[in-house]
Amino acid sequence: VDSFEGSYCKSKMFELFGVLEVVAHANIGTVFYRLNKVRDALASFESAKEVLEKRSEGFENIFESLYESEVGMNGTGINDEMHPHDDNRFPPRTYLLLVLRLNLSRVSLRVNNPDGAEELCKLIAQEASSSSLQRKCFRNLPPRNFGFHRSNSFSITSSALATASAAYQHDIDRRSKWLCSVAEHYLAGLVREARGEPNDYKSAVNHYNRLLSLARVKLDHRHPYICALLERRGAVLFEQQKLQCSMLSYLACLKILEHQQATGSNVFNKADLARVLYGIARVLHDKEDYLDALHTYQRALACQRDLAAGSSRPTLDVITTLCNISRVHHLMGDIDAALVANQEVLQLATILVCGKMDHPFLINRLKIEGNILVEAGRVEDAMRTFIEAARRCCDNGRDRMINTLMRGGSNSRGGNGSQEDADAGDSSVLSIRSATS
């Protein structure tokens, strides 16, 4: 019996160490993800998954086989040494695997791998449909202790821990069901959204609506999960140009976010507020409600400036918002304010591209400034701006620009989309990271 006890204790210790190693890797991955170090987060989650698949499954099998083989010995076994007040609760393997797959799925989306994210969601759905999570989510083997007997005076503690264990099992089951719903609808919606086709947007909205219906039943109506779902739904509805519905979704999201901040919650930060405000401003912009759009852009810009205050480099968010502020001023006929905003865009973008004056984004911003100056009747200033833009172009680009100017230039006021100026010259190329990041 002593050898059985020693083997049992060692196997249990090895299994517990395996679980702790998985949890450590997963927590490190979560920290990296929140620091926006997506590649490092992906590596940590992959390490956790590798440990879980290679080690914990073996320990789990050893643990269960030992339990089955040790009960016996003339009708007695280690079950006689069971102490219900021993607290042996820790997350089961199936629950850890579910959490890791969810994290890997959302990181896959961040590294532009929607197919990988979709495969992980399908794996989660398959396991959920086979009821493996419900059957094995919590190891319900009786806890044991060896070497001494405890007094029956611990009966109250034993009863309390038995109740706590039942509550823990219920909590794990509840969390597992919710996370399966997140994979089935929220992450599936993100995958559809990332693909960006009209049918994909429609499917994404349906996924978000189904999870919202579930969340409103199970959670408080001001819960952060509902806030996140409303934001994503607002973004997809904007892409579909369902502006009124998008606005309602964004405003409901903003109300929850401001309530969370007013109550002292740290679930959301200023970056979340800036992102939602910017989304609302874009909807107002496309609805041609320029005054409110300008006010909301400025609120978003104030948050973005605060976030960038500790950095020596400007952020792409600040530059993009300033592009749209310049565009709104232009559409409202406030030429001077439009030029001021555009000048700041040029200054910040020049810093961001490390002084590379022939960068396509800078050249296109100069062309936009020239078009604004033409509309203001400042033809000489406009020509100087166009000449500066042409000087920065390569030979082919200079020839194309001169031909465009000779044909009468571009229609500088054509369209009023909220991303028209921000996307001029493909502003995505401004997303330059330093060599150390």
Tab-separated table of C-alpha atoms in Angstrom:
chain	number	residue	atom	x	y	z
A	1	VAL	CA	0.000	0.000	0.000
A	2	ASP	CA	2.879	2.384	0.777
A	3	SER	CA	4.221	1.982	-2.761
A	4	PHE	CA	0.763	2.712	-4.155
A	5	GLU	CA	0.558	5.814	-1.969
A	6	GLY	CA	3.971	7.026	-3.143
A	7	SER	CA	3.145	6.440	-6.811
A	8	TYR	CA	-0.188	8.171	-6.439
A	9	CYS	CA	1.287	11.247	-4.737
A	10	LYS	CA	4.098	11.559	-7.309
A	11	SER	CA	1.749	11.250	-10.267
A	12	LYS	CA	-0.591	13.793	-8.769
A	13	MET	CA	2.307	16.197	-8.174
A	14	PHE	CA	3.560	15.799	-11.744
A	15	GLU	CA	0.084	16.442	-13.092
A	16	LEU	CA	-0.341	19.530	-10.957
A	17	PHE	CA	3.036	20.887	-12.094
A	18	GLY	CA	1.966	20.324	-15.694
A	19	VAL	CA	-1.224	22.308	-15.118
A	20	LEU	CA	0.709	25.115	-13.427
A	21	GLU	CA	3.141	25.260	-16.351
A	22	VAL	CA	0.243	25.545	-18.796
A	23	VAL	CA	-1.391	28.296	-16.726
A	24	ALA	CA	1.927	30.178	-16.500
A	25	HIS	CA	2.446	30.117	-20.290
A	26	ALA	CA	-1.185	31.176	-20.851
A	27	ASN	CA	-0.907	34.085	-18.408
A	28	ILE	CA	2.333	35.260	-20.035
A	29	GLY	CA	0.588	35.111	-23.409
A	30	THR	CA	-2.279	37.203	-22.051
A	31	VAL	CA	0.166	39.854	-20.800
A	32	PHE	CA	1.928	39.975	-24.176
A	33	TYR	CA	-1.436	40.282	-25.929
A	34	ARG	CA	-2.450	43.229	-23.762
A	35	LEU	CA	0.912	44.855	-24.461
A	36	ASN	CA	0.112	44.461	-28.184
A	37	LYS	CA	3.027	42.046	-28.651
A	38	VAL	CA	0.935	39.667	-30.689
A	39	ARG	CA	3.733	37.434	-31.998
A	40	ASP	CA	5.084	36.876	-28.473
A	41	ALA	CA	1.556	36.138	-27.261
A	42	LEU	CA	1.115	33.582	-30.038
A	43	ALA	CA	4.362	31.846	-29.061
A	44	SER	CA	3.325	31.672	-25.389
A	45	PHE	CA	-0.113	30.240	-26.168
A	46	GLU	CA	1.456	27.690	-28.519
A	47	SER	CA	3.882	26.668	-25.762
A	48	ALA	CA	1.005	26.219	-23.323
A	49	LYS	CA	-0.908	24.120	-25.847
A	50	GLU	CA	2.147	21.964	-26.527
A	51	VAL	CA	2.685	21.308	-22.819
A	52	LEU	CA	-0.986	20.530	-22.324
A	53	GLU	CA	-1.170	18.083	-25.223
A	54	LYS	CA	2.129	16.309	-24.525
A	55	ARG	CA	2.218	16.204	-20.747
A	56	SER	CA	-1.051	16.838	-18.990
A	57	GLU	CA	-2.970	14.208	-20.924
A	58	GLY	CA	-0.453	11.570	-19.869
A	59	PHE	CA	-0.602	12.670	-16.259
A	60	GLU	CA	-4.385	12.596	-16.327
A	61	ASN	CA	-4.374	9.031	-17.628
A	62	ILE	CA	-1.810	7.964	-15.022
A	63	PHE	CA	-3.854	9.611	-12.295
A	64	GLU	CA	-7.067	7.834	-13.285
A	65	SER	CA	-5.421	4.430	-13.877
A	66	LEU	CA	-3.762	4.550	-10.462
A	67	TYR	CA	-7.086	5.301	-8.850
A	68	GLU	CA	-8.724	2.347	-10.613
A	69	SER	CA	-5.908	-0.087	-9.711
A	70	GLU	CA	-5.478	0.921	-6.106
A	71	VAL	CA	-9.054	0.370	-4.938
A	72	GLY	CA	-9.026	-3.173	-3.646
A	73	MET	CA	-6.748	-4.920	-1.126
A	74	ASN	CA	-9.232	-7.177	0.676
A	75	GLY	CA	-12.099	-4.877	-0.020
A	76	THR	CA	-10.271	-1.801	1.264
A	77	GLY	CA	-8.266	0.755	-0.609
A	78	ILE	CA	-7.227	4.369	-0.702
A	79	ASN	CA	-10.886	5.346	-0.820
A	80	ASP	CA	-10.978	4.493	2.889
A	81	GLU	CA	-8.475	7.296	3.472
A	82	MET	CA	-10.617	9.902	1.714
A	83	HIS	CA	-10.954	13.275	3.382
A	84	PRO	CA	-13.675	15.463	1.874
A	85	HIS	CA	-12.183	18.581	3.465
A	86	ASP	CA	-9.023	18.334	1.330
A	87	ASP	CA	-9.274	21.065	-1.318
A	88	ASN	CA	-7.808	19.673	-4.539
A	89	ARG	CA	-9.547	21.951	-7.021
A	90	PHE	CA	-7.686	23.079	-10.131
A	91	PRO	CA	-8.773	23.649	-13.729
A	92	PRO	CA	-9.269	20.408	-15.699
A	93	ARG	CA	-7.425	19.719	-18.909
A	94	THR	CA	-10.480	20.139	-21.158
A	95	TYR	CA	-11.218	23.585	-19.744
A	96	LEU	CA	-7.599	24.705	-20.167
A	97	LEU	CA	-7.597	23.446	-23.751
A	98	LEU	CA	-10.804	25.372	-24.454
A	99	VAL	CA	-9.313	28.610	-23.099
A	100	LEU	CA	-6.075	28.124	-25.052
A	101	ARG	CA	-7.903	27.495	-28.315
A	102	LEU	CA	-9.957	30.645	-27.823
A	103	ASN	CA	-6.824	32.696	-27.186
A	104	LEU	CA	-5.040	31.163	-30.158
A	105	SER	CA	-8.069	31.937	-32.305
A	106	ARG	CA	-8.161	35.630	-31.453
A	107	VAL	CA	-4.365	35.928	-31.848
A	108	SER	CA	-4.633	34.241	-35.255
A	109	LEU	CA	-7.053	36.962	-36.279
A	110	ARG	CA	-4.585	39.624	-35.148
A	111	VAL	CA	-1.851	38.110	-37.342
A	112	ASN	CA	-4.238	38.028	-40.333
A	113	ASN	CA	-4.912	34.295	-40.276
A	114	PRO	CA	-8.725	33.989	-40.285
A	115	ASP	CA	-8.567	30.447	-41.654
A	116	GLY	CA	-6.526	29.290	-38.662
A	117	ALA	CA	-8.948	31.022	-36.298
A	118	GLU	CA	-11.905	29.357	-38.000
A	119	GLU	CA	-10.324	25.898	-37.677
A	120	LEU	CA	-9.838	26.408	-33.949
A	121	CYS	CA	-13.457	27.500	-33.557
A	122	LYS	CA	-14.587	24.350	-35.387
A	123	LEU	CA	-12.530	22.198	-33.004
A	124	ILE	CA	-14.208	23.868	-30.035
A	125	ALA	CA	-17.643	23.326	-31.560
A	126	GLN	CA	-16.907	19.657	-32.263
A	127	GLU	CA	-15.849	18.979	-28.683
A	128	ALA	CA	-18.842	20.854	-27.334
A	129	SER	CA	-21.258	18.912	-29.539
A	130	SER	CA	-19.750	15.598	-28.433
A	131	SER	CA	-20.457	16.636	-24.824
A	132	SER	CA	-16.873	15.936	-23.824
A	133	LEU	CA	-16.723	19.198	-21.930
A	134	GLN	CA	-19.842	18.364	-19.962
A	135	ARG	CA	-18.623	14.839	-19.128
A	136	LYS	CA	-15.003	15.608	-18.288
A	137	CYS	CA	-14.950	19.290	-17.427
A	138	PHE	CA	-14.355	18.651	-13.737
A	139	ARG	CA	-12.480	15.707	-12.311
A	140	ASN	CA	-14.786	14.398	-9.639
A	141	LEU	CA	-12.460	11.847	-8.112
A	142	PRO	CA	-12.553	11.926	-4.320
A	143	PRO	CA	-9.654	13.850	-2.734
A	144	ARG	CA	-7.275	11.805	-0.601
A	145	ASN	CA	-4.623	12.335	2.029
A	146	PHE	CA	-2.143	9.859	3.491
A	147	GLY	CA	-0.042	9.621	6.642
A	148	PHE	CA	-2.503	10.761	9.279
A	149	HIS	CA	-6.194	10.834	10.127
A	150	ARG	CA	-8.007	14.040	10.912
A	151	SER	CA	-10.610	14.458	13.589
A	152	ASN	CA	-14.304	14.435	12.849
A	153	SER	CA	-14.373	17.949	14.298
A	154	PHE	CA	-13.549	19.080	10.757
A	155	SER	CA	-17.033	18.140	9.597
A	156	ILE	CA	-18.098	21.762	9.150
A	157	THR	CA	-15.011	22.515	7.082
A	158	SER	CA	-15.536	19.339	5.087
A	159	SER	CA	-19.127	20.295	4.354
A	160	ALA	CA	-18.095	23.822	3.341
A	161	LEU	CA	-15.409	22.534	0.982
A	162	ALA	CA	-17.805	19.987	-0.498
A	163	THR	CA	-20.192	22.858	-1.229
A	164	ALA	CA	-17.323	24.930	-2.648
A	165	SER	CA	-16.259	22.046	-4.885
A	166	ALA	CA	-19.789	21.675	-6.214
A	167	ALA	CA	-19.913	25.421	-6.826
A	168	TYR	CA	-16.556	25.267	-8.583
A	169	GLN	CA	-17.779	22.454	-10.818
A	170	HIS	CA	-20.904	24.436	-11.641
A	171	ASP	CA	-18.795	27.536	-12.345
A	172	ILE	CA	-16.479	25.607	-14.674
A	173	ASP	CA	-19.467	24.152	-16.526
A	174	ARG	CA	-21.066	27.588	-16.823
A	175	ARG	CA	-17.849	29.188	-18.047
A	176	SER	CA	-17.265	26.389	-20.540
A	177	LYS	CA	-20.708	26.805	-22.066
A	178	TRP	CA	-20.228	30.560	-22.336
A	179	LEU	CA	-16.775	30.215	-23.919
A	180	CYS	CA	-18.166	27.732	-26.436
A	181	SER	CA	-20.807	30.340	-27.337
A	182	VAL	CA	-18.039	32.950	-27.685
A	183	ALA	CA	-16.197	30.685	-30.114
A	184	GLU	CA	-19.365	29.846	-32.035
A	185	HIS	CA	-20.564	33.424	-32.455
A	186	TYR	CA	-18.128	36.167	-31.391
A	187	LEU	CA	-14.949	34.697	-32.874
A	188	ALA	CA	-16.861	33.358	-35.874
A	189	GLY	CA	-18.191	36.886	-36.367
A	190	LEU	CA	-14.663	38.296	-36.219
A	191	VAL	CA	-13.552	35.764	-38.843
A	192	ARG	CA	-16.383	36.804	-41.168
A	193	GLU	CA	-15.635	40.456	-40.495
A	194	ALA	CA	-11.962	39.948	-41.348
A	195	ARG	CA	-12.852	38.469	-44.729
A	196	GLY	CA	-14.735	41.632	-45.607
A	197	GLU	CA	-17.195	40.433	-48.259
A	198	PRO	CA	-20.833	41.636	-48.211
A	199	ASN	CA	-22.144	38.172	-47.317
A	200	ASP	CA	-19.489	37.871	-44.625
A	201	TYR	CA	-20.639	41.139	-43.030
A	202	LYS	CA	-24.215	39.901	-43.001
A	203	SER	CA	-23.139	36.646	-41.359
A	204	ALA	CA	-21.019	38.550	-38.803
A	205	VAL	CA	-23.993	40.699	-37.759
A	206	ASN	CA	-26.116	37.563	-37.315
A	207	HIS	CA	-23.442	35.978	-35.118
A	208	TYR	CA	-23.127	39.105	-32.958
A	209	ASN	CA	-26.902	39.407	-32.596
A	210	ARG	CA	-27.249	35.792	-31.464
A	211	LEU	CA	-24.554	36.158	-28.827
A	212	LEU	CA	-26.039	39.481	-27.706
A	213	SER	CA	-29.402	37.780	-27.165
A	214	LEU	CA	-27.716	35.134	-25.038
A	215	ALA	CA	-25.579	37.628	-23.126
A	216	ARG	CA	-28.520	39.853	-22.235
A	217	VAL	CA	-30.217	36.879	-20.580
A	218	LYS	CA	-27.194	35.565	-18.697
A	219	LEU	CA	-25.342	38.803	-17.905
A	220	ASP	CA	-26.047	42.259	-16.573
A	221	HIS	CA	-27.173	44.633	-19.331
A	222	ARG	CA	-24.120	46.822	-18.615
A	223	HIS	CA	-21.652	43.958	-18.687
A	224	PRO	CA	-18.328	44.570	-20.541
A	225	TYR	CA	-19.009	41.600	-22.858
A	226	ILE	CA	-22.173	43.297	-24.104
A	227	CYS	CA	-20.222	46.502	-24.630
A	228	ALA	CA	-17.638	44.678	-26.779
A	229	LEU	CA	-20.352	42.982	-28.848
A	230	LEU	CA	-22.159	46.268	-29.454
A	231	GLU	CA	-18.931	47.855	-30.672
A	232	ARG	CA	-18.219	45.071	-33.146
A	233	ARG	CA	-21.808	45.106	-34.385
A	234	GLY	CA	-21.631	48.868	-34.870
A	235	ALA	CA	-18.427	48.510	-36.891
A	236	VAL	CA	-19.916	45.869	-39.209
A	237	LEU	CA	-23.134	47.832	-39.700
A	238	PHE	CA	-20.998	50.836	-40.644
A	239	GLU	CA	-19.231	48.759	-43.305
A	240	GLN	CA	-22.676	47.835	-44.616
A	241	GLN	CA	-23.539	51.562	-44.622
A	242	LYS	CA	-26.476	50.948	-42.298
A	243	LEU	CA	-25.580	54.169	-40.591
A	244	GLN	CA	-28.578	54.635	-38.296
A	245	CYS	CA	-28.332	51.089	-36.905
A	246	SER	CA	-24.581	51.472	-36.558
A	247	MET	CA	-25.034	54.714	-34.617
A	248	LEU	CA	-27.507	53.120	-32.192
A	249	SER	CA	-25.142	50.212	-31.555
A	250	TYR	CA	-22.156	52.503	-30.991
A	251	LEU	CA	-24.118	54.820	-28.667
A	252	ALA	CA	-25.304	51.874	-26.550
A	253	CYS	CA	-21.685	50.717	-26.376
A	254	LEU	CA	-20.519	54.199	-25.335
A	255	LYS	CA	-23.153	54.385	-22.598
A	256	ILE	CA	-21.950	51.102	-21.056
A	257	LEU	CA	-18.317	52.145	-21.370
A	258	GLU	CA	-18.903	55.482	-19.647
A	259	HIS	CA	-20.917	53.746	-16.904
A	260	GLN	CA	-18.062	51.298	-16.292
A	261	GLN	CA	-15.582	54.146	-16.016
A	262	ALA	CA	-17.879	56.194	-13.758
A	263	THR	CA	-18.151	53.282	-11.311
A	264	GLY	CA	-14.368	52.967	-11.053
A	265	SER	CA	-14.046	49.828	-13.171
A	266	ASN	CA	-10.714	49.299	-14.926
A	267	VAL	CA	-12.116	46.897	-17.522
A	268	PHE	CA	-11.973	49.625	-20.166
A	269	ASN	CA	-9.296	52.252	-20.636
A	270	LYS	CA	-8.839	55.458	-22.585
A	271	ALA	CA	-7.858	53.527	-25.723
A	272	ASP	CA	-11.257	51.820	-25.705
A	273	LEU	CA	-13.012	55.171	-25.291
A	274	ALA	CA	-10.977	56.697	-28.135
A	275	ARG	CA	-11.794	53.798	-30.444
A	276	VAL	CA	-15.547	53.972	-29.797
A	277	LEU	CA	-15.617	57.766	-30.147
A	278	TYR	CA	-13.763	57.501	-33.445
A	279	GLY	CA	-16.309	54.928	-34.671
A	280	ILE	CA	-19.181	57.251	-33.763
A	281	ALA	CA	-17.452	60.167	-35.491
A	282	ARG	CA	-17.076	58.167	-38.700
A	283	VAL	CA	-20.792	57.357	-38.718
A	284	LEU	CA	-21.674	61.029	-38.195
A	285	HIS	CA	-19.212	61.976	-40.920
A	286	ASP	CA	-20.823	59.646	-43.443
A	287	LYS	CA	-24.280	60.881	-42.388
A	288	GLU	CA	-23.003	64.375	-43.298
A	289	ASP	CA	-23.639	65.580	-39.762
A	290	TYR	CA	-20.352	67.443	-39.916
A	291	LEU	CA	-20.575	69.595	-36.788
A	292	ASP	CA	-21.249	66.633	-34.479
A	293	ALA	CA	-18.684	64.558	-36.370
A	294	LEU	CA	-16.063	67.250	-35.814
A	295	HIS	CA	-16.850	67.466	-32.104
A	296	THR	CA	-16.631	63.685	-31.702
A	297	TYR	CA	-13.404	63.459	-33.717
A	298	GLN	CA	-11.909	66.067	-31.388
A	299	ARG	CA	-12.951	64.059	-28.322
A	300	ALA	CA	-11.345	60.965	-29.820
A	301	LEU	CA	-8.234	62.959	-30.721
A	302	ALA	CA	-7.872	64.237	-27.142
A	303	CYS	CA	-7.883	60.646	-25.858
A	304	GLN	CA	-5.424	59.556	-28.548
A	305	ARG	CA	-3.060	62.427	-27.704
A	306	ASP	CA	-3.144	61.464	-24.027
A	307	LEU	CA	-2.274	57.891	-24.928
A	308	ALA	CA	0.595	59.024	-27.163
A	309	ALA	CA	1.949	61.512	-24.632
A	310	GLY	CA	4.472	59.063	-23.202
A	311	SER	CA	5.880	58.106	-26.598
A	312	SER	CA	8.559	59.886	-28.587
A	313	ARG	CA	6.837	58.934	-31.846
A	314	PRO	CA	3.383	59.982	-33.035
A	315	THR	CA	0.749	57.289	-33.436
A	316	LEU	CA	-1.102	56.328	-36.581
A	317	ASP	CA	-4.407	56.830	-34.742
A	318	VAL	CA	-3.651	60.516	-34.139
A	319	ILE	CA	-2.644	61.032	-37.773
A	320	THR	CA	-5.734	59.259	-39.118
A	321	THR	CA	-8.082	61.276	-36.918
A	322	LEU	CA	-6.388	64.526	-37.950
A	323	CYS	CA	-6.851	63.527	-41.608
A	324	ASN	CA	-10.573	63.200	-41.047
A	325	ILE	CA	-10.743	66.431	-39.037
A	326	SER	CA	-9.071	68.204	-41.942
A	327	ARG	CA	-11.583	66.642	-44.333
A	328	VAL	CA	-14.574	67.721	-42.221
A	329	HIS	CA	-13.272	71.299	-41.980
A	330	HIS	CA	-12.828	71.244	-45.752
A	331	LEU	CA	-16.383	70.015	-46.326
A	332	MET	CA	-17.721	72.672	-43.954
A	333	GLY	CA	-15.890	75.372	-45.922
A	334	ASP	CA	-13.418	76.219	-43.143
A	335	ILE	CA	-10.358	76.216	-45.383
A	336	ASP	CA	-7.924	77.691	-42.849
A	337	ALA	CA	-8.767	75.056	-40.220
A	338	ALA	CA	-8.459	72.310	-42.847
A	339	LEU	CA	-4.992	73.543	-43.816
A	340	VAL	CA	-3.873	73.758	-40.184
A	341	ALA	CA	-4.962	70.169	-39.534
A	342	ASN	CA	-3.287	68.984	-42.733
A	343	GLN	CA	-0.039	70.717	-41.802
A	344	GLU	CA	-0.023	68.855	-38.494
A	345	VAL	CA	-0.647	65.602	-40.370
A	346	LEU	CA	2.413	66.318	-42.536
A	347	GLN	CA	4.581	67.122	-39.521
A	348	LEU	CA	3.594	64.031	-37.548
A	349	ALA	CA	3.734	61.709	-40.557
A	350	THR	CA	7.227	62.975	-41.431
A	351	ILE	CA	8.383	62.014	-37.936
A	352	LEU	CA	6.660	58.644	-38.166
A	353	VAL	CA	8.394	57.735	-41.461
A	354	CYS	CA	11.741	58.939	-40.071
A	355	GLY	CA	12.031	61.916	-42.432
A	356	LYS	CA	11.567	59.962	-45.653
A	357	MET	CA	10.304	62.892	-47.707
A	358	ASP	CA	9.411	60.824	-50.788
A	359	HIS	CA	6.997	58.658	-48.836
A	360	PRO	CA	3.731	58.161	-50.831
A	361	PHE	CA	1.534	59.277	-47.941
A	362	LEU	CA	3.360	62.610	-47.586
A	363	ILE	CA	3.169	63.249	-51.333
A	364	ASN	CA	-0.560	62.595	-51.394
A	365	ARG	CA	-1.149	64.882	-48.408
A	366	LEU	CA	0.686	67.621	-50.293
A	367	LYS	CA	-1.579	67.045	-53.304
A	368	ILE	CA	-4.637	67.314	-51.045
A	369	GLU	CA	-3.282	70.555	-49.587
A	370	GLY	CA	-2.725	71.911	-53.103
A	371	ASN	CA	-6.318	71.096	-54.072
A	372	ILE	CA	-7.619	72.895	-50.978
A	373	LEU	CA	-5.496	75.947	-51.800
A	374	VAL	CA	-6.871	75.990	-55.349
A	375	GLU	CA	-10.417	76.047	-53.985
A	376	ALA	CA	-9.450	78.917	-51.682
A	377	GLY	CA	-8.174	80.897	-54.700
A	378	ARG	CA	-4.559	80.816	-53.492
A	379	VAL	CA	-3.207	79.605	-56.821
A	380	GLU	CA	0.432	80.595	-56.249
A	381	ASP	CA	0.550	78.747	-52.914
A	382	ALA	CA	-1.132	75.781	-54.574
A	383	MET	CA	1.480	75.702	-57.356
A	384	ARG	CA	4.316	75.770	-54.831
A	385	THR	CA	2.713	72.852	-53.019
A	386	PHE	CA	2.243	70.865	-56.234
A	387	ILE	CA	5.837	71.552	-57.272
A	388	GLU	CA	7.056	70.315	-53.880
A	389	ALA	CA	4.972	67.157	-54.269
A	390	ALA	CA	6.320	66.615	-57.800
A	391	ARG	CA	9.892	67.149	-56.592
A	392	ARG	CA	9.460	64.318	-54.078
A	393	CYS	CA	8.089	61.884	-56.659
A	394	CYS	CA	10.222	59.434	-58.567
A	395	ASP	CA	10.461	60.004	-62.329
A	396	ASN	CA	7.388	57.916	-63.201
A	397	GLY	CA	5.366	59.367	-60.367
A	398	ARG	CA	6.379	62.912	-61.345
A	399	ASP	CA	5.249	62.380	-64.943
A	400	ARG	CA	1.875	61.005	-63.821
A	401	MET	CA	1.365	63.922	-61.439
A	402	ILE	CA	2.223	66.531	-64.078
A	403	ASN	CA	-0.166	64.893	-66.547
A	404	THR	CA	-2.908	64.943	-63.908
A	405	LEU	CA	-2.335	68.647	-63.231
A	406	MET	CA	-2.372	69.444	-66.957
A	407	ARG	CA	-5.760	67.671	-67.245
A	408	GLY	CA	-7.110	70.008	-64.599
A	409	GLY	CA	-6.302	68.133	-61.443
A	410	SER	CA	-8.426	65.763	-59.436
A	411	ASN	CA	-11.859	66.421	-58.075
A	412	SER	CA	-10.809	67.438	-54.609
A	413	ARG	CA	-14.336	67.617	-53.275
A	414	GLY	CA	-15.598	64.405	-54.797
A	415	GLY	CA	-17.117	62.181	-52.141
A	416	ASN	CA	-17.349	62.729	-48.440
A	417	GLY	CA	-16.397	59.328	-47.014
A	418	SER	CA	-14.898	59.450	-43.555
A	419	GLN	CA	-11.819	57.557	-44.708
A	420	GLU	CA	-11.222	59.376	-47.996
A	421	ASP	CA	-8.351	61.535	-46.798
A	422	ALA	CA	-7.054	59.060	-44.286
A	423	ASP	CA	-6.633	56.464	-47.020
A	424	ALA	CA	-5.054	58.778	-49.571
A	425	GLY	CA	-1.848	57.210	-50.793
A	426	ASP	CA	-2.560	54.052	-48.758
A	427	SER	CA	-1.991	55.324	-45.231
A	428	SER	CA	-1.585	51.727	-44.076
A	429	VAL	CA	2.051	52.056	-45.130
A	430	LEU	CA	2.435	54.447	-42.215
A	431	SER	CA	2.084	51.477	-39.862
A	432	ILE	CA	5.852	51.281	-39.560
A	433	ARG	CA	7.261	49.559	-36.501
A	434	SER	CA	10.734	50.127	-35.172
A	435	ALA	CA	13.283	47.376	-35.613
A	436	THR	CA	13.098	46.499	-31.917
A	437	SER	CA	9.346	45.889	-31.784
